[in-house]
Structures are given as C-alpha cells and as structure tokens.
Amino acid sequence: MDKLLIEGGVRLSGETAISGAKNAALPILCAALLTREPVTFTNVPQLNDIGTLLKLLAQMGVKVSRGSGSDAGTVTLDASALDNPVAPYEMVKTMRASILVLGPLVARCGEAKVSLPGGCAIGARPVDQHIKGLQAMGAQVTVEHGYVHAVVPRLKGARLFTDMVTVTGTENLMMAACLADGETVIENAAREPEVVDLANCLVAMGARISGAGTDVIRIRGVEQLSGTTHRIMPDRIETGTYLCAAAASGGEIRLTRTSTAYLDSVIDKLMDAGCEVISERDAIRLKAPARLTSVSIRTSPYPAFPTDMQAQFMAINAVANGTAIIRETIFENRFMHAVELQRLGADIRIDGNMAVVQGVSQLQGATVMATDLRASASLVIAGLVAEGETVIERIYHLDRGYERLEEKLAALGARVRRLA
Ligand code: UD1
C-alpha cells in the first residue's frame, strides 16, 4: 500500500492549478444515465472515485470514452445501450457517492438495484432520505440483502421534504424528477454549489429546473433529455486545502483555474487567522503571516463552513497561536484525524462533537495513518509544517479525492515523495 513521505519545514511558495470538483463530477457523470444521447464532460478530475464510477457506469452498458494527454479531463458517456440498471456491492463498496446512480436509473429504466454504499468511515451516513423521496414519487422500494431495489413504471412529480439537508440526496432526487410525470418540489434542498453545477448541466440537457442554489428546487418533468457538453466547476475543497497548506507553512501561493466564489466562509476564516487573500479572475493569491492566529469553526450546510474543510482547519489550528473550538455538526464521527495529529504533537481535546485545539509552536514528524479523505489532507498539512519526516500510511484515501497531489505540492516547493 502506498505511503507518503513528507519532509516538513518548507514555506510553500509558487503556483499550481486546481482540478475539477470531485463532488460535482460524480453526480454530473451520473446525469448521463438520463439520456440516450452522448454527453461530454470537460475538466473531469482524474481520481480513483471517478475511475470507480466510470467502471460502474460501464458495467451497466454505458459506453465510456476518456480523452488522453491534454484531453485527459474529457469524458464522453453514451448511455443509449443502458441495459443493466444494477450497481453491485463489489463496485460501490469503496464509494458512497455510487448511490447517485439510483435516481437516474429509476427515472430512465423504471427499475434499479443499487448496493448500499460504503465510502469514508465518518459515521453511519444512511440513505433513508433518498429512498423516502423516491417512494413519495411512486416507486416501490425494498431494501434486501444489502441492496436498494426500486421499481416504478414512471415516477410522478411530488412535494418532497428531507429531514436534514443532504447533498447527494438532493442531487439524486433532482435527477430522478427530471423525467417524472409532473412537477416535483424539493424543500429543505441542499444549496451547495455542486448542486447548482448539476442543475446547470441538467438544464443544458433540456431539464426544467428552477431554484437550484436555494432551499426550494422546482423540477417540471419532461419526456426525455438530450446530450450536451458541460465543464465541471473547480474543486472548492481542493482549493481550500491548498490554501490551508500554504497558510500553515507561512507561505505565499497562487492557485489558478479556481476562484473565491464559493469559498467565502473558508476565506473569511483564513483572513481571521491573519492571511492576506487576494481574489483575481480565475485565481486566488494567499500570503500567510509567520504564525497564524487560532480560529474557531462550526461546520454546517452551505453557505456556512463546510465539513469537508474541518480536518484541514484542525491542522492549521494545531500550530496557530491561541485556542480554537471546532464544532462538527454534520457527521458524528469525523474527528478521527485528531488522534493522528496528536501523534505529531498537537494538543487536542475531544468532547463529543467539539474539539478544543491549543496551538503548539512546533509539531514533530512521525508515522501516521490516514482514516478518511479529508482526514488525510489534514495529516499532509501537519506533515508539511512538522519538524523532520512524516510518513502517512493508507494514502489511497487521498487518491480518491486529490488529483496529482505530490506533483502539485512539489510545484509549491514541498518535499513530498510517494513510497510504494
Ligand atoms: C456530500 C459530499 C461530502 C460532504 C457532505 C456534507 C459528495 C459526493 N459528497 O456527502 O463530501 O462531506 O455532502 O457536505 O457530494 N443523512 C441521512 N440520511 C440520508 C442522507 C443523509 O441521515 O438519506 C445524513 C448524513 O448521515 C449526514 C448528513 O445527513 O449526517 C449530511 O449528509 P449528506 O449531505 O447526504 O452527505 P453526502 O451527500 O453523502
């Protein structure tokens, strides 16, 4: 299993480009299931999660063509011969987002059999809201032998209300509603920018959607959708992660092919921590002070502070001046990085969904273990500022969500090497 060796103590400086958003690409690729015509996507990141999804789509009968070289980010999907609306356990166990095929498959084929997902070990993460929504739209849904089985001749538009804000739940139901008979209203909808990117793609395919980006989304079903070309939005979490790495290291960097547009809550906190952040057209510059000031955060659905940036902020607070309180309100088990950060010398106390981080002046390199995707990112940040060598084990988690991580960090001057 690959490991990452980081020699800490370098102030990051220079420029690197941000990739397309994993969390936008995953639902948007699934949207191709809704049409018989080919759909082309650009700026698709080359990540293990994307590879897993493309394999899953291929075994359903979708023709997958992927560009190479400078076109590696272009993917064309042709679901005209879709004949097997099944997502088997072996293919979906590593990725919770595979549940995103459920809505489009039921809408297009009238039936779907999708394994209950695996993915990051950050809590129970049920899919009851996805199922409840499809049932309200007329589907017969059973959960048997670890599979969700949904059947319906044609979904019917309905008024849907989710018990909590769910991102993939909103996306699944929005896709399903595109081909339903009549109007669907999703209340308490997720407002994440990735939901908006998906809605934009669906509208380009002929869907009739309004309100994406607000908490009430209206979808008027149509008979069929058509092909289109869609560019995936920049990854705001990857952007935030590199900003945090530069901030913790006291560095100065420029990130291209991204923007501050969807990062207000994160940028605000970085500025509170003492960083200077300059927004350019399609780029962001950050200049960090020699030592950051602690910043408290509380995770919440968009536009509030994202749970996917919580671990990275724990790492920067570990070396900041002062004490920070971190409250995690989305997932019940998302502090697994804390014990690993403690191995590097961080002073962190966990109390339920709250972490108290007392900044220390220096972390020390050690061997640590990545436990989930964003937890791994926090260990990379900590390793970059720790004294000496840090070895991060189980970096397959990082490969799920960060494209060419070592290459990009090296472009910023970091001393990082992958050990096979
Ligand atoms: C998405 C993101 C993930 C991010 C998360 C929260 C993708 C592919 N993944 O995950 O990176 O961390 O949003 O911003 O976009 N819940 C239920 N029942 C459901 C659905 C959700 O109880 O049917 C709960 C979850 O357990 C969790 C909360 O609702 O506590 C939010 O989860 P949700 O927004 O659905 O997360 P994902 O869409 O899986």
Short mmCIF file of C-alpha atoms in Angstrom, two decimals, residues 97-340:
data_model
loop_
_atom_site.label_atom_id
_atom_site.label_comp_id
_atom_site.label_asym_id
_atom_site.label_seq_id
_atom_site.Cartn_x
_atom_site.Cartn_y
_atom_site.Cartn_z
CA ALA A 97 -21.46 8.50 -3.97
CA SER A 98 -22.40 5.47 -6.09
CA ILE A 99 -25.88 5.87 -4.58
CA LEU A 100 -26.15 8.74 -7.11
CA VAL A 101 -26.98 6.25 -9.86
CA LEU A 102 -30.21 5.30 -8.07
CA GLY A 103 -32.38 8.29 -9.03
CA PRO A 104 -31.33 8.47 -12.70
CA LEU A 105 -31.67 4.68 -13.17
CA VAL A 106 -35.19 4.52 -11.75
CA ALA A 107 -36.21 7.53 -13.83
CA ARG A 108 -34.77 6.18 -17.07
CA CYS A 109 -35.26 2.38 -16.73
CA GLY A 110 -38.20 2.13 -14.30
CA GLU A 111 -36.04 -0.08 -12.11
CA ALA A 112 -32.74 -0.02 -10.23
CA LYS A 113 -30.85 -2.27 -7.88
CA VAL A 114 -28.10 -0.46 -6.04
CA SER A 115 -25.92 -1.80 -3.26
CA LEU A 116 -25.97 0.19 -0.04
CA PRO A 117 -22.82 2.31 -0.14
CA GLY A 118 -19.53 2.19 1.75
CA GLY A 119 -17.09 5.11 1.49
CA CYS A 120 -15.37 7.13 4.19
CA ALA A 121 -15.80 5.78 7.71
CA ILE A 122 -17.17 9.03 9.07
CA GLY A 123 -20.37 7.91 10.66
CA ALA A 124 -23.50 5.94 9.84
CA ARG A 125 -24.40 8.00 6.75
CA PRO A 126 -27.72 6.35 5.86
CA VAL A 127 -29.58 6.89 2.57
CA ASP A 128 -33.10 6.87 4.01
CA GLN A 129 -33.88 10.32 2.60
CA HIS A 130 -33.03 9.23 -0.95
CA ILE A 131 -35.39 6.27 -0.53
CA LYS A 132 -38.15 8.31 1.11
CA GLY A 133 -38.07 10.78 -1.79
CA LEU A 134 -38.34 8.07 -4.45
CA GLN A 135 -41.21 6.44 -2.56
CA ALA A 136 -43.04 9.77 -2.44
CA MET A 137 -42.63 9.85 -6.24
CA GLY A 138 -44.39 6.49 -6.52
CA ALA A 139 -41.50 3.99 -6.53
CA GLN A 140 -41.83 0.65 -4.75
CA VAL A 141 -38.60 0.43 -2.77
CA THR A 142 -37.32 -2.55 -0.82
CA VAL A 143 -34.01 -2.95 0.98
CA GLU A 144 -32.89 -6.58 0.89
CA HIS A 145 -29.56 -8.35 1.19
CA GLY A 146 -27.72 -5.02 1.26
CA TYR A 147 -29.36 -3.74 -1.91
CA VAL A 148 -31.87 -0.96 -2.53
CA HIS A 149 -34.33 -2.20 -5.15
CA ALA A 150 -36.66 0.39 -6.65
CA VAL A 151 -39.36 -0.22 -9.26
CA VAL A 152 -41.91 2.11 -10.88
CA PRO A 153 -43.36 2.37 -14.42
CA ARG A 154 -42.87 6.18 -14.36
CA LEU A 155 -42.05 8.41 -11.40
CA LYS A 156 -44.68 11.01 -10.54
CA GLY A 157 -43.90 14.58 -9.52
CA ALA A 158 -44.33 15.16 -5.78
CA ARG A 159 -43.63 17.56 -2.94
CA LEU A 160 -40.50 16.29 -1.19
CA PHE A 161 -39.17 17.35 2.18
CA THR A 162 -35.92 15.95 3.55
CA ASP A 163 -35.46 15.65 7.32
CA MET A 164 -31.99 17.16 7.08
CA VAL A 165 -30.04 18.93 4.37
CA THR A 166 -28.49 16.20 2.23
CA VAL A 167 -26.29 16.99 -0.73
CA THR A 168 -26.35 13.71 -2.66
CA GLY A 169 -29.98 13.20 -1.57
CA THR A 170 -30.96 16.49 -3.20
CA GLU A 171 -28.93 15.60 -6.31
CA ASN A 172 -30.43 12.11 -6.61
CA LEU A 173 -34.00 13.35 -6.29
CA MET A 174 -33.42 16.31 -8.61
CA MET A 175 -32.11 13.94 -11.31
CA ALA A 176 -34.99 11.49 -10.79
CA ALA A 177 -37.56 14.30 -11.03
CA CYS A 178 -36.28 15.45 -14.44
CA LEU A 179 -38.07 12.56 -16.21
CA ALA A 180 -41.03 12.28 -13.81
CA ASP A 181 -44.62 12.98 -14.77
CA GLY A 182 -45.47 16.45 -13.45
CA GLU A 183 -43.82 18.88 -11.05
CA THR A 184 -41.55 17.98 -8.15
CA VAL A 185 -40.68 20.43 -5.40
CA ILE A 186 -37.69 19.62 -3.18
CA GLU A 187 -37.92 21.55 0.07
CA ASN A 188 -35.02 21.86 2.50
CA ALA A 189 -32.80 21.28 -0.54
CA ALA A 190 -29.01 21.47 -0.27
CA ARG A 191 -27.68 24.80 -1.58
CA GLU A 192 -24.14 23.58 -2.31
CA PRO A 193 -22.52 24.96 -5.48
CA GLU A 194 -22.15 21.37 -6.75
CA VAL A 195 -25.97 21.06 -6.73
CA VAL A 196 -26.11 24.19 -8.89
CA ASP A 197 -23.46 22.83 -11.26
CA LEU A 198 -25.51 19.64 -11.67
CA ALA A 199 -28.70 21.67 -12.26
CA ASN A 200 -26.91 23.73 -14.92
CA CYS A 201 -25.86 20.55 -16.71
CA LEU A 202 -29.37 19.09 -16.49
CA VAL A 203 -30.89 22.32 -17.84
CA ALA A 204 -28.43 22.19 -20.75
CA MET A 205 -29.75 18.64 -21.37
CA GLY A 206 -33.29 20.02 -21.58
CA ALA A 207 -34.46 19.69 -17.96
CA ARG A 208 -36.79 22.32 -16.50
CA ILE A 209 -35.35 23.26 -13.12
CA SER A 210 -35.60 26.45 -11.10
CA GLY A 211 -34.38 27.40 -7.65
CA ALA A 212 -31.11 25.42 -7.58
CA GLY A 213 -28.85 27.18 -5.07
CA THR A 214 -31.83 27.95 -2.82
CA ASP A 215 -33.55 25.60 -0.40
CA VAL A 216 -36.57 25.08 -2.67
CA ILE A 217 -35.91 23.47 -6.05
CA ARG A 218 -38.72 23.01 -8.58
CA ILE A 219 -38.43 20.49 -11.38
CA ARG A 220 -41.02 20.09 -14.11
CA GLY A 221 -40.58 16.63 -15.60
CA VAL A 222 -40.04 16.19 -19.34
CA GLU A 223 -40.40 13.12 -21.61
CA GLN A 224 -36.72 12.91 -22.46
CA LEU A 225 -33.41 14.68 -22.13
CA SER A 226 -30.74 15.24 -24.77
CA GLY A 227 -26.94 15.32 -24.97
CA THR A 228 -24.79 18.35 -24.18
CA THR A 229 -21.26 19.41 -23.27
CA HIS A 230 -20.60 20.54 -19.74
CA ARG A 231 -17.49 21.84 -17.95
CA ILE A 232 -17.15 20.72 -14.31
CA MET A 233 -16.71 23.56 -11.79
CA PRO A 234 -13.40 23.96 -9.89
CA ASP A 235 -12.94 21.95 -6.70
CA ARG A 236 -13.58 24.32 -3.79
CA ILE A 237 -12.38 21.79 -1.22
CA GLU A 238 -9.11 21.14 -3.06
CA THR A 239 -8.71 24.91 -3.32
CA GLY A 240 -9.32 25.34 0.41
CA THR A 241 -6.92 22.52 1.23
CA TYR A 242 -4.00 24.13 -0.66
CA LEU A 243 -4.84 27.49 0.89
CA CYS A 244 -4.64 25.87 4.34
CA ALA A 245 -1.34 24.16 3.50
CA ALA A 246 0.17 27.47 2.43
CA ALA A 247 -1.31 29.26 5.44
CA ALA A 248 0.08 26.76 7.96
CA SER A 249 3.53 26.86 6.36
CA GLY A 250 3.72 30.67 6.46
CA GLY A 251 3.89 30.65 2.67
CA GLU A 252 2.69 32.65 -0.29
CA ILE A 253 0.95 30.89 -3.19
CA ARG A 254 -1.25 31.46 -6.20
CA LEU A 255 -3.91 28.94 -7.20
CA THR A 256 -5.16 29.09 -10.78
CA ARG A 257 -8.31 27.75 -12.53
CA THR A 258 -10.33 28.42 -9.40
CA SER A 259 -11.97 31.33 -7.63
CA THR A 260 -13.05 32.57 -4.23
CA ALA A 261 -16.67 32.50 -5.44
CA TYR A 262 -17.81 29.50 -3.39
CA LEU A 263 -15.33 29.79 -0.58
CA ASP A 264 -16.50 32.81 1.41
CA SER A 265 -16.75 31.03 4.75
CA VAL A 266 -13.30 29.45 4.36
CA ILE A 267 -11.60 32.62 3.11
CA ASP A 268 -13.14 34.61 5.99
CA LYS A 269 -11.57 32.21 8.49
CA LEU A 270 -8.19 32.32 6.75
CA MET A 271 -8.28 36.10 6.93
CA ASP A 272 -9.26 35.93 10.61
CA ALA A 273 -6.21 33.71 11.06
CA GLY A 274 -4.06 36.53 9.69
CA CYS A 275 -3.72 35.63 6.00
CA GLU A 276 -3.97 38.09 3.16
CA VAL A 277 -6.20 36.70 0.41
CA ILE A 278 -6.48 38.35 -2.98
CA SER A 279 -9.15 37.30 -5.41
CA GLU A 280 -8.21 37.51 -9.09
CA ARG A 281 -10.17 36.50 -12.14
CA ASP A 282 -9.96 32.66 -12.08
CA ALA A 283 -7.15 32.67 -9.49
CA ILE A 284 -6.52 33.23 -5.79
CA ARG A 285 -3.41 34.53 -4.05
CA LEU A 286 -2.70 33.88 -0.39
CA LYS A 287 0.05 35.33 1.76
CA ALA A 288 0.38 33.94 5.27
CA PRO A 289 1.89 35.52 8.37
CA ALA A 290 4.87 33.83 10.07
CA ARG A 291 2.42 32.34 12.58
CA LEU A 292 -1.36 32.04 12.29
CA THR A 293 -3.87 33.08 14.93
CA SER A 294 -6.30 30.36 16.08
CA VAL A 295 -9.78 30.42 14.51
CA SER A 296 -12.84 28.62 15.84
CA ILE A 297 -15.20 27.00 13.35
CA ARG A 298 -18.58 25.30 13.28
CA THR A 299 -19.48 23.11 10.31
CA SER A 300 -22.91 23.46 8.71
CA PRO A 301 -24.50 23.08 5.26
CA TYR A 302 -23.54 25.61 2.54
CA PRO A 303 -23.09 28.58 2.65
CA ALA A 304 -21.75 28.01 6.19
CA PHE A 305 -18.39 26.41 6.90
CA PRO A 306 -18.00 23.06 5.05
CA THR A 307 -17.47 19.83 6.99
CA ASP A 308 -15.05 18.83 4.22
CA MET A 309 -12.68 21.62 5.43
CA GLN A 310 -12.94 20.84 9.14
CA ALA A 311 -9.94 18.50 9.35
CA GLN A 312 -7.69 20.91 7.46
CA PHE A 313 -8.61 23.70 9.91
CA MET A 314 -7.82 21.41 12.82
CA ALA A 315 -4.32 21.04 11.36
CA ILE A 316 -3.78 24.77 10.96
CA ASN A 317 -5.11 25.45 14.44
CA ALA A 318 -2.70 22.83 15.80
CA VAL A 319 0.19 25.20 15.02
CA ALA A 320 -1.59 28.55 15.43
CA ASN A 321 -1.24 30.99 18.28
CA GLY A 322 -4.13 30.52 20.76
CA THR A 323 -7.00 28.11 21.36
CA ALA A 324 -9.68 27.15 18.84
CA ILE A 325 -13.02 25.42 19.32
CA ILE A 326 -14.10 23.20 16.43
CA ARG A 327 -17.71 22.00 16.30
CA GLU A 328 -18.73 19.31 13.82
CA THR A 329 -22.48 19.29 13.24
CA ILE A 330 -22.81 17.21 10.03
CA PHE A 331 -21.11 13.88 10.75
CA GLU A 332 -20.97 12.19 14.14
CA ASN A 333 -17.58 10.53 13.75
CA ARG A 334 -15.42 13.00 11.95
CA PHE A 335 -12.58 13.64 14.40
CA MET A 336 -10.50 10.56 13.61
CA HIS A 337 -7.65 12.75 12.42
CA ALA A 338 -7.35 14.23 15.93
CA VAL A 339 -5.54 11.20 17.39
CA GLU A 340 -3.18 11.12 14.43
#
